[in-house]
C-alpha cells in the first residue's frame, strides 16, 4: 500500500517545476513517515535538476534539507514517535555494516550511500526528495530537532541539514576552538553558516569575499574581520595568517593565492564542487607544509551533534521563505547570488490551490 502526495517535480533537465502526484511507500518495520513542513534549496539541487553533473534521474523531485513532523512509525522504530519534530539530510540509506558505517560516517558507505533524491535504493527504486508533502525514511537516517528550537525557528533550522553539517564537520575535524584563526572563502548559503558555527566554537573568523557588499552581515554573524579579495593586496597582508580555510565557493578560485594566507601546517578545505579541476602549484603546498583537503557533509551521529550544538548556541541559517510557485525563479536567484542566504520552501504551498 502506498500513499499519494503532492510534490514538485522537474520532468527533464532544466525544465520548469510542475506539481505532480508522488507515491510514497508503505512503512517497513524500521521506517518513519514524515509530514514535511520545510524544504531547503541547496545549490546541489540546482546542479542536479539542471543535470550539470550528469547522471540525473528524471523526473526528479529534489530536496535534501527536510524538516517536518513524524506522522507514523514502523513496528520496530524506537527512537522517534508520532508528533516528534525531525529532520532528514542528504542520505536515506546505507549498508550500516561496513567500516565507514560502523564509524558513523555513512556518507562513505562501501556499498554506496543512498542519496535522498535522484538515487537508486538497494531495492532498485528511485528516491524522491523533500519538495513534497511527505517522505518515508529508514529510522537511522532521521535526526531529532532539539527542544531548544521554537517552532518559529524551524525554517532556519532546515538548511542546517546540509549547510550546517557540511561546515560543522571540517571545523570539528581540524580542531577549531578558542583562538583558532579561520578564514571563510565566500559568504553565501554555506559560508554564512560557517561563520556562525566557527564563531560559536571560539575561533577568530575572517570572511574572504570578492567585494565589501556583505561586510555588515559578516560582522553580525560573528566575523572578527572581513576582507574584499578584489583588492589583491589582501593576499599580501594576510600571508601566513590562518590556521584553517574553508572554501565554500562553488566556482574555481585562485588556490595558490589563498594557500599563501595559511600559516605553517595550515589546511584549506574545499566544500564546494566546481566542475573544473582544482589547480595548485607544488610550492604552494611545500612552503610552510600546507595542505588542500576536501570534506563531504557528515554522518548521522555528527549531524545530530551539530544540531544539538547549534540549538545550544541559537544558530539557524538566515533564510528567505518562499512558496512552491517561486522555486523556478529562486533557482536563478541562488545562481546569481541574490538570496540572503538560503531559500526555504513552505511545503504547505505545494498542494495549495
C-alpha atoms as a printed R data frame, in Angstrom:
    type eleno elety resid chain resno      x      y       z
1   ATOM     1    CA   UNK     A     1  0.000  0.000   0.000
2   ATOM     2    CA   UNK     A     2  1.423  3.387  -0.994
3   ATOM     3    CA   UNK     A     3  0.412  6.940  -0.129
4   ATOM     4    CA   UNK     A     4 -0.084  9.591  -2.817
5   ATOM     5    CA   UNK     A     5  1.114 13.109  -2.002
6   ATOM     6    CA   UNK     A     6  1.690 16.377  -3.861
7   ATOM     7    CA   UNK     A     7  5.259 17.170  -4.883
8   ATOM     8    CA   UNK     A     8  7.287 19.445  -7.120
9   ATOM     9    CA   UNK     A     9  8.899 17.609  -9.996
10  ATOM    10    CA   UNK     A    10 11.007 18.556 -12.995
11  ATOM    11    CA   UNK     A    11 10.410 16.218 -15.963
12  ATOM    12    CA   UNK     A    12 13.794 16.742 -17.598
13  ATOM    13    CA   UNK     A    13 16.997 18.723 -17.185
14  ATOM    14    CA   UNK     A    14 16.417 22.484 -16.811
15  ATOM    15    CA   UNK     A    15 12.641 22.168 -17.248
16  ATOM    16    CA   UNK     A    16 10.259 24.160 -15.066
17  ATOM    17    CA   UNK     A    17  8.863 22.522 -11.954
18  ATOM    18    CA   UNK     A    18  5.393 21.012 -12.047
19  ATOM    19    CA   UNK     A    19  3.083 19.939  -9.241
20  ATOM    20    CA   UNK     A    20  2.580 16.172  -9.509
21  ATOM    21    CA   UNK     A    21  1.218 13.272  -7.506
22  ATOM    22    CA   UNK     A    22  4.035 11.226  -5.998
23  ATOM    23    CA   UNK     A    23  3.709  7.802  -4.438
24  ATOM    24    CA   UNK     A    24  5.425  7.207  -1.100
25  ATOM    25    CA   UNK     A    25  5.973  3.616   0.004
26  ATOM    26    CA   UNK     A    26  4.140  1.974   2.847
27  ATOM    27    CA   UNK     A    27  6.100  1.691   6.082
28  ATOM    28    CA   UNK     A    28  8.513 -1.105   6.756
29  ATOM    29    CA   UNK     A    29  9.382 -2.089  10.308
30  ATOM    30    CA   UNK     A    30 12.222  0.465  10.512
31  ATOM    31    CA   UNK     A    31 10.595  3.299   8.545
32  ATOM    32    CA   UNK     A    32  9.363  6.725   9.602
33  ATOM    33    CA   UNK     A    33  6.706  8.673   7.698
34  ATOM    34    CA   UNK     A    34  7.285 12.426   7.941
35  ATOM    35    CA   UNK     A    35  4.842 15.228   7.146
36  ATOM    36    CA   UNK     A    36  7.242 17.755   5.657
37  ATOM    37    CA   UNK     A    37  6.888 21.373   6.750
38  ATOM    38    CA   UNK     A    38 10.014 22.954   5.261
39  ATOM    39    CA   UNK     A    39 12.378 22.032   2.407
40  ATOM    40    CA   UNK     A    40 15.573 23.959   1.747
41  ATOM    41    CA   UNK     A    41 17.001 24.787  -1.664
42  ATOM    42    CA   UNK     A    42 20.663 23.801  -1.862
43  ATOM    43    CA   UNK     A    43 22.880 24.672  -4.834
44  ATOM    44    CA   UNK     A    44 23.312 20.923  -5.263
45  ATOM    45    CA   UNK     A    45 19.589 20.741  -6.078
46  ATOM    46    CA   UNK     A    46 20.187 23.157  -8.939
47  ATOM    47    CA   UNK     A    47 23.173 21.236 -10.271
48  ATOM    48    CA   UNK     A    48 21.076 18.069 -10.187
49  ATOM    49    CA   UNK     A    49 17.836 19.496 -11.610
50  ATOM    50    CA   UNK     A    50 19.799 21.059 -14.468
51  ATOM    51    CA   UNK     A    51 21.863 17.861 -14.845
52  ATOM    52    CA   UNK     A    52 25.085 19.852 -14.670
53  ATOM    53    CA   UNK     A    53 26.923 16.905 -13.121
54  ATOM    54    CA   UNK     A    54 25.315 14.311 -15.380
55  ATOM    55    CA   UNK     A    55 23.547 11.069 -14.431
56  ATOM    56    CA   UNK     A    56 20.475 12.840 -13.028
57  ATOM    57    CA   UNK     A    57 17.382 10.619 -12.831
58  ATOM    58    CA   UNK     A    58 14.233 12.233 -14.253
59  ATOM    59    CA   UNK     A    59 11.516 13.027 -13.442
60  ATOM    60    CA   UNK     A    60 13.183 14.448 -10.335
61  ATOM    61    CA   UNK     A    61 11.875 15.768  -7.028
62  ATOM    62    CA   UNK     A    62 14.892 17.417  -5.331
63  ATOM    63    CA   UNK     A    63 15.394 18.391  -1.706
64  ATOM    64    CA   UNK     A    64 17.786 17.063   0.935
65  ATOM    65    CA   UNK     A    65 17.192 19.672   3.637
66  ATOM    66    CA   UNK     A    66 13.971 18.476   5.238
67  ATOM    67    CA   UNK     A    67 12.217 19.383   8.475
68  ATOM    68    CA   UNK     A    68  8.830 18.057   9.485
69  ATOM    69    CA   UNK     A    69  6.779 16.098  11.999
70  ATOM    70    CA   UNK     A    70  6.551 12.327  12.423
71  ATOM    71    CA   UNK     A    71  3.174 11.085  11.188
72  ATOM    72    CA   UNK     A    72  3.681  7.317  11.517
73  ATOM    73    CA   UNK     A    73  6.389  4.865  12.585
74  ATOM    74    CA   UNK     A    74  7.150  1.253  11.758
75  ATOM    75    CA   UNK     A    75  6.779 -1.527  14.296
76  ATOM    76    CA   UNK     A    76 10.493 -1.660  15.210
77  ATOM    77    CA   UNK     A    77 11.125  2.095  15.463
78  ATOM    78    CA   UNK     A    78 12.108  3.125  18.989
79  ATOM    79    CA   UNK     A    79 13.880  6.500  18.666
80  ATOM    80    CA   UNK     A    80 11.058  8.504  17.033
81  ATOM    81    CA   UNK     A    81  7.392  8.875  17.927
82  ATOM    82    CA   UNK     A    82  4.352 10.375  16.240
83  ATOM    83    CA   UNK     A    83  4.412 14.148  16.738
84  ATOM    84    CA   UNK     A    84  8.205 14.438  17.077
85  ATOM    85    CA   UNK     A    85  9.917 17.229  15.149
86  ATOM    86    CA   UNK     A    86 12.566 15.652  12.954
87  ATOM    87    CA   UNK     A    87 14.918 16.296  10.078
88  ATOM    88    CA   UNK     A    88 16.366 14.425   7.104
89  ATOM    89    CA   UNK     A    89 19.546 15.394   5.306
90  ATOM    90    CA   UNK     A    90 21.459 14.178   2.273
91  ATOM    91    CA   UNK     A    91 21.105 10.404   2.752
92  ATOM    92    CA   UNK     A    92 18.274  7.964   3.381
93  ATOM    93    CA   UNK     A    93 20.025  4.582   3.479
94  ATOM    94    CA   UNK     A    94 23.367  2.767   3.651
95  ATOM    95    CA   UNK     A    95 24.507 -0.766   4.445
96  ATOM    96    CA   UNK     A    96 25.120  0.100   8.142
97  ATOM    97    CA   UNK     A    97 27.617 -2.779   8.273
98  ATOM    98    CA   UNK     A    98 30.847 -1.621   6.590
99  ATOM    99    CA   UNK     A    99 33.678  0.058   8.478
100 ATOM   100    CA   UNK     A   100 32.598  3.579   7.466
101 ATOM   101    CA   UNK     A   101 29.007  2.984   8.564
102 ATOM   102    CA   UNK     A   102 30.119  1.460  11.879
103 ATOM   103    CA   UNK     A   103 32.265  4.567  12.411
104 ATOM   104    CA   UNK     A   104 29.237  6.815  11.899
105 ATOM   105    CA   UNK     A   105 30.401  8.040   8.500
106 ATOM   106    CA   UNK     A   106 27.588  6.684   6.398
107 ATOM   107    CA   UNK     A   107 28.414  9.151   3.622
108 ATOM   108    CA   UNK     A   108 31.400  6.915   2.776
109 ATOM   109    CA   UNK     A   109 29.476  3.612   2.837
110 ATOM   110    CA   UNK     A   110 31.411  0.897   0.994
111 ATOM   111    CA   UNK     A   111 28.179 -0.372  -0.575
112 ATOM   112    CA   UNK     A   112 27.241  3.130  -1.719
113 ATOM   113    CA   UNK     A   113 25.147  5.536   0.300
114 ATOM   114    CA   UNK     A   114 21.612  6.146  -0.988
115 ATOM   115    CA   UNK     A   115 21.011  9.822  -1.681
116 ATOM   116    CA   UNK     A   116 17.760 11.455  -0.600
117 ATOM   117    CA   UNK     A   117 16.774 12.037  -4.218
118 ATOM   118    CA   UNK     A   118 17.882 11.176  -7.778
119 ATOM   119    CA   UNK     A   119 19.408  7.961  -6.465
120 ATOM   120    CA   UNK     A   120 18.534  4.277  -6.569
121 ATOM   121    CA   UNK     A   121 17.951  2.467  -3.306
122 ATOM   122    CA   UNK     A   122 19.092 -1.058  -2.596
123 ATOM   123    CA   UNK     A   123 15.641 -2.207  -3.725
124 ATOM   124    CA   UNK     A   124 16.194 -0.586  -7.122
125 ATOM   125    CA   UNK     A   125 13.576  2.112  -6.540
126 ATOM   126    CA   UNK     A   126 14.376  5.750  -7.339
127 ATOM   127    CA   UNK     A   127 14.402  8.180  -4.414
128 ATOM   128    CA   UNK     A   128 12.458 11.445  -4.424
129 ATOM   129    CA   UNK     A   129 13.301 14.305  -2.103
130 ATOM   130    CA   UNK     A   130 11.861 16.947   0.141
131 ATOM   131    CA   UNK     A   131  9.960 19.186  -2.280
132 ATOM   132    CA   UNK     A   132  6.994 17.047  -1.289
133 ATOM   133    CA   UNK     A   133  4.257 16.811   1.321
134 ATOM   134    CA   UNK     A   134  5.659 13.598   2.807
135 ATOM   135    CA   UNK     A   135  8.696 11.365   2.809
136 ATOM   136    CA   UNK     A   136  9.286  7.848   4.172
137 ATOM   137    CA   UNK     A   137 12.785  7.276   5.531
138 ATOM   138    CA   UNK     A   138 14.629  4.497   7.362
139 ATOM   139    CA   UNK     A   139 14.723  5.469  11.037
140 ATOM   140    CA   UNK     A   140 18.535  5.527  11.291
141 ATOM   141    CA   UNK     A   141 18.601  8.457   8.861
142 ATOM   142    CA   UNK     A   142 16.116 10.610  10.767
143 ATOM   143    CA   UNK     A   143 17.521 13.124  13.276
144 ATOM   144    CA   UNK     A   144 15.758 14.839  16.149
145 ATOM   145    CA   UNK     A   145 15.181 18.590  16.178
146 ATOM   146    CA   UNK     A   146 16.356 19.734  19.631
147 ATOM   147    CA   UNK     A   147 13.856 21.162  22.089
148 ATOM   148    CA   UNK     A   148 15.930 24.362  22.220
149 ATOM   149    CA   UNK     A   149 14.413 25.420  18.909
150 ATOM   150    CA   UNK     A   150 10.974 27.021  18.863
151 ATOM   151    CA   UNK     A   151  8.577 26.110  16.049
152 ATOM   152    CA   UNK     A   152  9.182 29.570  14.575
153 ATOM   153    CA   UNK     A   153 12.884 28.652  14.197
154 ATOM   154    CA   UNK     A   154 12.308 25.605  12.031
155 ATOM   155    CA   UNK     A   155 12.536 27.264   8.614
156 ATOM   156    CA   UNK     A   156 16.001 28.498   9.627
157 ATOM   157    CA   UNK     A   157 16.944 25.096  11.029
158 ATOM   158    CA   UNK     A   158 16.175 23.369   7.721
159 ATOM   159    CA   UNK     A   159 19.380 24.341   5.825
160 ATOM   160    CA   UNK     A   160 21.459 23.037   8.717
161 ATOM   161    CA   UNK     A   161 20.663 19.520   7.471
162 ATOM   162    CA   UNK     A   162 23.140 20.217   4.646
163 ATOM   163    CA   UNK     A   163 24.866 23.588   5.031
164 ATOM   164    CA   UNK     A   164 25.201 23.111   8.776
165 ATOM   165    CA   UNK     A   165 26.781 19.665   8.758
166 ATOM   166    CA   UNK     A   166 28.885 20.472   5.671
167 ATOM   167    CA   UNK     A   167 30.611 23.291   7.558
168 ATOM   168    CA   UNK     A   168 30.497 21.842  11.087
169 ATOM   169    CA   UNK     A   169 32.259 18.594  10.127
170 ATOM   170    CA   UNK     A   170 35.579 20.120   8.969
171 ATOM   171    CA   UNK     A   171 35.566 22.699  11.764
172 ATOM   172    CA   UNK     A   172 35.400 19.854  14.273
173 ATOM   173    CA   UNK     A   173 37.774 17.574  12.372
174 ATOM   174    CA   UNK     A   174 40.511 20.218  12.328
175 ATOM   175    CA   UNK     A   175 40.087 21.092  15.988
176 ATOM   176    CA   UNK     A   176 38.725 24.614  15.700
177 ATOM   177    CA   UNK     A   177 38.366 26.247  19.106
178 ATOM   178    CA   UNK     A   178 39.338 29.290  21.130
179 ATOM   179    CA   UNK     A   179 41.858 31.421  19.285
180 ATOM   180    CA   UNK     A   180 41.949 29.361  16.088
181 ATOM   181    CA   UNK     A   181 42.208 31.627  13.056
182 ATOM   182    CA   UNK     A   182 39.676 30.567  10.450
183 ATOM   183    CA   UNK     A   183 39.121 32.114   7.037
184 ATOM   184    CA   UNK     A   184 35.815 31.523   5.246
185 ATOM   185    CA   UNK     A   185 36.059 31.947   1.478
186 ATOM   186    CA   UNK     A   186 32.713 33.147   0.170
187 ATOM   187    CA   UNK     A   187 29.723 34.086   2.312
188 ATOM   188    CA   UNK     A   188 26.709 32.592   0.606
189 ATOM   189    CA   UNK     A   189 24.473 29.748   1.735
190 ATOM   190    CA   UNK     A   190 27.357 27.665   3.068
191 ATOM   191    CA   UNK     A   191 29.692 30.454   4.065
192 ATOM   192    CA   UNK     A   192 27.330 32.383   6.311
193 ATOM   193    CA   UNK     A   193 26.595 29.239   8.333
194 ATOM   194    CA   UNK     A   194 30.332 28.509   8.539
195 ATOM   195    CA   UNK     A   195 30.919 31.962  10.034
196 ATOM   196    CA   UNK     A   196 28.234 31.448  12.667
197 ATOM   197    CA   UNK     A   197 29.430 27.998  13.714
198 ATOM   198    CA   UNK     A   198 33.153 28.858  13.712
199 ATOM   199    CA   UNK     A   199 32.469 31.935  15.848
200 ATOM   200    CA   UNK     A   200 30.426 29.841  18.313
201 ATOM   201    CA   UNK     A   201 33.359 27.423  18.569
202 ATOM   202    CA   UNK     A   202 35.544 30.327  19.706
203 ATOM   203    CA   UNK     A   203 37.501 30.953  16.507
204 ATOM   204    CA   UNK     A   204 38.735 34.275  15.188
205 ATOM   205    CA   UNK     A   205 36.743 34.265  11.952
206 ATOM   206    CA   UNK     A   206 37.587 36.251   8.836
207 ATOM   207    CA   UNK     A   207 35.399 36.438   5.747
208 ATOM   208    CA   UNK     A   208 37.196 36.433   2.397
209 ATOM   209    CA   UNK     A   209 34.619 37.665  -0.095
210 ATOM   210    CA   UNK     A   210 35.086 39.207  -3.510
211 ATOM   211    CA   UNK     A   211 33.517 42.551  -2.531
212 ATOM   212    CA   UNK     A   212 32.542 44.507   0.572
213 ATOM   213    CA   UNK     A   213 28.815 44.062  -0.111
214 ATOM   214    CA   UNK     A   214 28.175 41.676   2.789
215 ATOM   215    CA   UNK     A   215 30.527 43.206   5.363
216 ATOM   216    CA   UNK     A   216 27.840 44.250   7.829
217 ATOM   217    CA   UNK     A   217 26.181 40.839   7.637
218 ATOM   218    CA   UNK     A   218 29.509 39.076   8.181
219 ATOM   219    CA   UNK     A   219 30.152 41.101  11.313
220 ATOM   220    CA   UNK     A   220 26.629 40.401  12.549
221 ATOM   221    CA   UNK     A   221 27.173 36.665  12.025
222 ATOM   222    CA   UNK     A   222 30.293 36.746  14.205
223 ATOM   223    CA   UNK     A   223 33.211 37.535  11.885
224 ATOM   224    CA   UNK     A   224 36.015 39.475  13.538
225 ATOM   225    CA   UNK     A   225 37.394 40.632  10.165
226 ATOM   226    CA   UNK     A   226 36.160 40.972   6.590
227 ATOM   227    CA   UNK     A   227 38.393 41.215   3.519
228 ATOM   228    CA   UNK     A   228 37.352 42.061  -0.045
229 ATOM   229    CA   UNK     A   229 39.607 39.951  -2.245
230 ATOM   230    CA   UNK     A   230 39.044 42.069  -5.365
231 ATOM   231    CA   UNK     A   231 41.804 44.147  -3.746
232 ATOM   232    CA   UNK     A   232 44.750 41.818  -4.393
233 ATOM   233    CA   UNK     A   233 46.832 43.465  -1.684
234 ATOM   234    CA   UNK     A   234 44.693 41.488   0.770
235 ATOM   235    CA   UNK     A   235 46.676 38.352  -0.073
236 ATOM   236    CA   UNK     A   236 49.956 40.079   0.810
237 ATOM   237    CA   UNK     A   237 48.520 41.476   4.039
238 ATOM   238    CA   UNK     A   238 47.290 38.042   5.147
239 ATOM   239    CA   UNK     A   239 50.379 35.983   4.300
240 ATOM   240    CA   UNK     A   240 50.698 33.097   6.760
241 ATOM   241    CA   UNK     A   241 47.755 34.294   8.860
242 ATOM   242    CA   UNK     A   242 45.230 31.440   9.020
243 ATOM   243    CA   UNK     A   243 45.203 28.010  10.619
244 ATOM   244    CA   UNK     A   244 42.283 26.821   8.504
245 ATOM   245    CA   UNK     A   245 40.494 27.966   5.363
246 ATOM   246    CA   UNK     A   246 37.015 26.766   4.406
247 ATOM   247    CA   UNK     A   247 36.415 27.254   0.696
248 ATOM   248    CA   UNK     A   248 32.633 27.403   0.294
249 ATOM   249    CA   UNK     A   249 32.665 28.745  -3.279
250 ATOM   250    CA   UNK     A   250 31.146 26.583  -6.000
251 ATOM   251    CA   UNK     A   251 33.342 28.050  -8.749
252 ATOM   252    CA   UNK     A   252 37.092 27.742  -9.237
253 ATOM   253    CA   UNK     A   253 39.245 30.170  -7.213
254 ATOM   254    CA   UNK     A   254 42.957 31.002  -7.274
255 ATOM   255    CA   UNK     A   255 44.073 28.299  -4.875
256 ATOM   256    CA   UNK     A   256 47.698 29.438  -4.852
257 ATOM   257    CA   UNK     A   257 46.723 32.934  -3.726
258 ATOM   258    CA   UNK     A   258 44.532 31.659  -0.910
259 ATOM   259    CA   UNK     A   259 47.020 28.996   0.188
260 ATOM   260    CA   UNK     A   260 49.545 31.762   0.777
261 ATOM   261    CA   UNK     A   261 47.348 33.043   3.604
262 ATOM   262    CA   UNK     A   262 47.814 29.801   5.571
263 ATOM   263    CA   UNK     A   263 50.409 29.542   8.300
264 ATOM   264    CA   UNK     A   264 52.708 26.600   8.984
265 ATOM   265    CA   UNK     A   265 50.806 23.335   8.717
266 ATOM   266    CA   UNK     A   266 47.608 25.091   7.691
267 ATOM   267    CA   UNK     A   267 44.868 23.396   5.677
268 ATOM   268    CA   UNK     A   268 42.442 24.612   3.049
269 ATOM   269    CA   UNK     A   269 39.274 22.502   2.968
270 ATOM   270    CA   UNK     A   270 37.164 22.556  -0.187
271 ATOM   271    CA   UNK     A   271 33.418 22.249   0.397
272 ATOM   272    CA   UNK     A   272 32.134 23.396  -2.988
273 ATOM   273    CA   UNK     A   273 32.196 21.232  -6.098
274 ATOM   274    CA   UNK     A   274 33.235 23.271  -9.155
275 ATOM   275    CA   UNK     A   275 33.002 21.469 -12.468
276 ATOM   276    CA   UNK     A   276 36.558 22.477 -13.381
277 ATOM   277    CA   UNK     A   277 39.648 20.774 -11.946
278 ATOM   278    CA   UNK     A   278 41.393 22.370  -8.998
279 ATOM   279    CA   UNK     A   279 44.842 23.682  -9.983
280 ATOM   280    CA   UNK     A   280 47.545 24.226  -7.388
281 ATOM   281    CA   UNK     A   281 51.283 24.789  -7.612
282 ATOM   282    CA   UNK     A   282 53.534 22.377  -5.745
283 ATOM   283    CA   UNK     A   283 55.381 25.145  -3.906
284 ATOM   284    CA   UNK     A   284 52.110 26.484  -2.511
285 ATOM   285    CA   UNK     A   285 51.947 23.202  -0.612
286 ATOM   286    CA   UNK     A   286 55.616 22.568   0.115
287 ATOM   287    CA   UNK     A   287 56.084 26.020   1.562
288 ATOM   288    CA   UNK     A   288 55.001 26.011   5.213
289 ATOM   289    CA   UNK     A   289 53.726 22.384   4.912
290 ATOM   290    CA   UNK     A   290 50.305 23.458   3.705
291 ATOM   291    CA   UNK     A   291 47.553 21.063   2.653
292 ATOM   292    CA   UNK     A   292 44.493 21.023   0.441
293 ATOM   293    CA   UNK     A   293 41.678 18.755   1.596
294 ATOM   294    CA   UNK     A   294 38.049 18.026   0.865
295 ATOM   295    CA   UNK     A   295 35.079 17.308   3.080
296 ATOM   296    CA   UNK     A   296 31.654 15.868   2.214
297 ATOM   297    CA   UNK     A   297 28.894 16.592   4.728
298 ATOM   298    CA   UNK     A   298 28.975 14.254   7.751
299 ATOM   299    CA   UNK     A   299 27.492 11.087   9.150
300 ATOM   300    CA   UNK     A   300 24.316 10.767  11.165
301 ATOM   301    CA   UNK     A   301 25.893 10.921  14.666
302 ATOM   302    CA   UNK     A   302 27.770 14.093  13.756
303 ATOM   303    CA   UNK     A   303 24.649 15.601  12.164
304 ATOM   304    CA   UNK     A   304 22.776 15.150  15.432
305 ATOM   305    CA   UNK     A   305 25.758 16.587  17.320
306 ATOM   306    CA   UNK     A   306 25.722 19.599  15.004
307 ATOM   307    CA   UNK     A   307 22.017 20.251  15.553
308 ATOM   308    CA   UNK     A   308 22.431 19.995  19.321
309 ATOM   309    CA   UNK     A   309 25.393 22.409  19.205
310 ATOM   310    CA   UNK     A   310 23.553 24.897  17.014
311 ATOM   311    CA   UNK     A   311 20.453 24.777  19.222
312 ATOM   312    CA   UNK     A   312 22.598 25.389  22.303
313 ATOM   313    CA   UNK     A   313 24.151 28.456  20.644
314 ATOM   314    CA   UNK     A   314 20.978 29.758  18.994
315 ATOM   315    CA   UNK     A   315 22.294 29.195  15.470
316 ATOM   316    CA   UNK     A   316 19.973 28.984  12.480
317 ATOM   317    CA   UNK     A   317 20.544 29.757   8.824
318 ATOM   318    CA   UNK     A   318 19.410 33.172   7.625
319 ATOM   319    CA   UNK     A   319 16.628 32.365   5.169
320 ATOM   320    CA   UNK     A   320 14.065 33.645   2.718
321 ATOM   321    CA   UNK     A   321 10.851 31.625   2.962
322 ATOM   322    CA   UNK     A   322  9.197 31.080  -0.419
323 ATOM   323    CA   UNK     A   323  6.121 29.449  -1.924
324 ATOM   324    CA   UNK     A   324  6.189 26.488  -4.293
325 ATOM   325    CA   UNK     A   325  5.462 28.664  -7.342
326 ATOM   326    CA   UNK     A   326  8.635 30.685  -6.682
327 ATOM   327    CA   UNK     A   327 11.093 27.799  -6.938
328 ATOM   328    CA   UNK     A   328 11.991 28.305 -10.602
329 ATOM   329    CA   UNK     A   329 12.723 31.990 -10.016
330 ATOM   330    CA   UNK     A   330 14.720 31.248  -6.878
331 ATOM   331    CA   UNK     A   331 16.923 28.747  -8.675
332 ATOM   332    CA   UNK     A   332 18.098 31.658 -10.826
333 ATOM   333    CA   UNK     A   333 18.433 33.897  -7.761
334 ATOM   334    CA   UNK     A   334 20.629 31.338  -5.990
335 ATOM   335    CA   UNK     A   335 22.887 31.038  -9.038
336 ATOM   336    CA   UNK     A   336 23.120 34.832  -9.270
337 ATOM   337    CA   UNK     A   337 23.922 35.172  -5.558
338 ATOM   338    CA   UNK     A   338 20.760 37.182  -4.911
339 ATOM   339    CA   UNK     A   339 19.482 35.192  -1.905
340 ATOM   340    CA   UNK     A   340 20.325 36.194   1.660
341 ATOM   341    CA   UNK     A   341 21.258 33.473   2.442
342 ATOM   342    CA   UNK     A   342 19.240 30.300   1.902
343 ATOM   343    CA   UNK     A   343 15.815 29.814   0.319
344 ATOM   344    CA   UNK     A   344 13.371 27.519   2.122
345 ATOM   345    CA   UNK     A   345 10.105 26.267   0.637
346 ATOM   346    CA   UNK     A   346  6.931 26.390   2.735
347 ATOM   347    CA   UNK     A   347  5.792 22.897   1.800
348 ATOM   348    CA   UNK     A   348  2.160 23.689   2.686
349 ATOM   349    CA   UNK     A   349  2.059 25.716  -0.554
350 ATOM   350    CA   UNK     A   350  2.880 22.729  -2.793
351 ATOM   351    CA   UNK     A   351 -0.605 21.271  -2.730
352 ATOM   352    CA   UNK     A   352 -2.411 24.591  -2.284
353 ATOM   353    CA   UNK     A   353 -4.871 25.601  -4.998
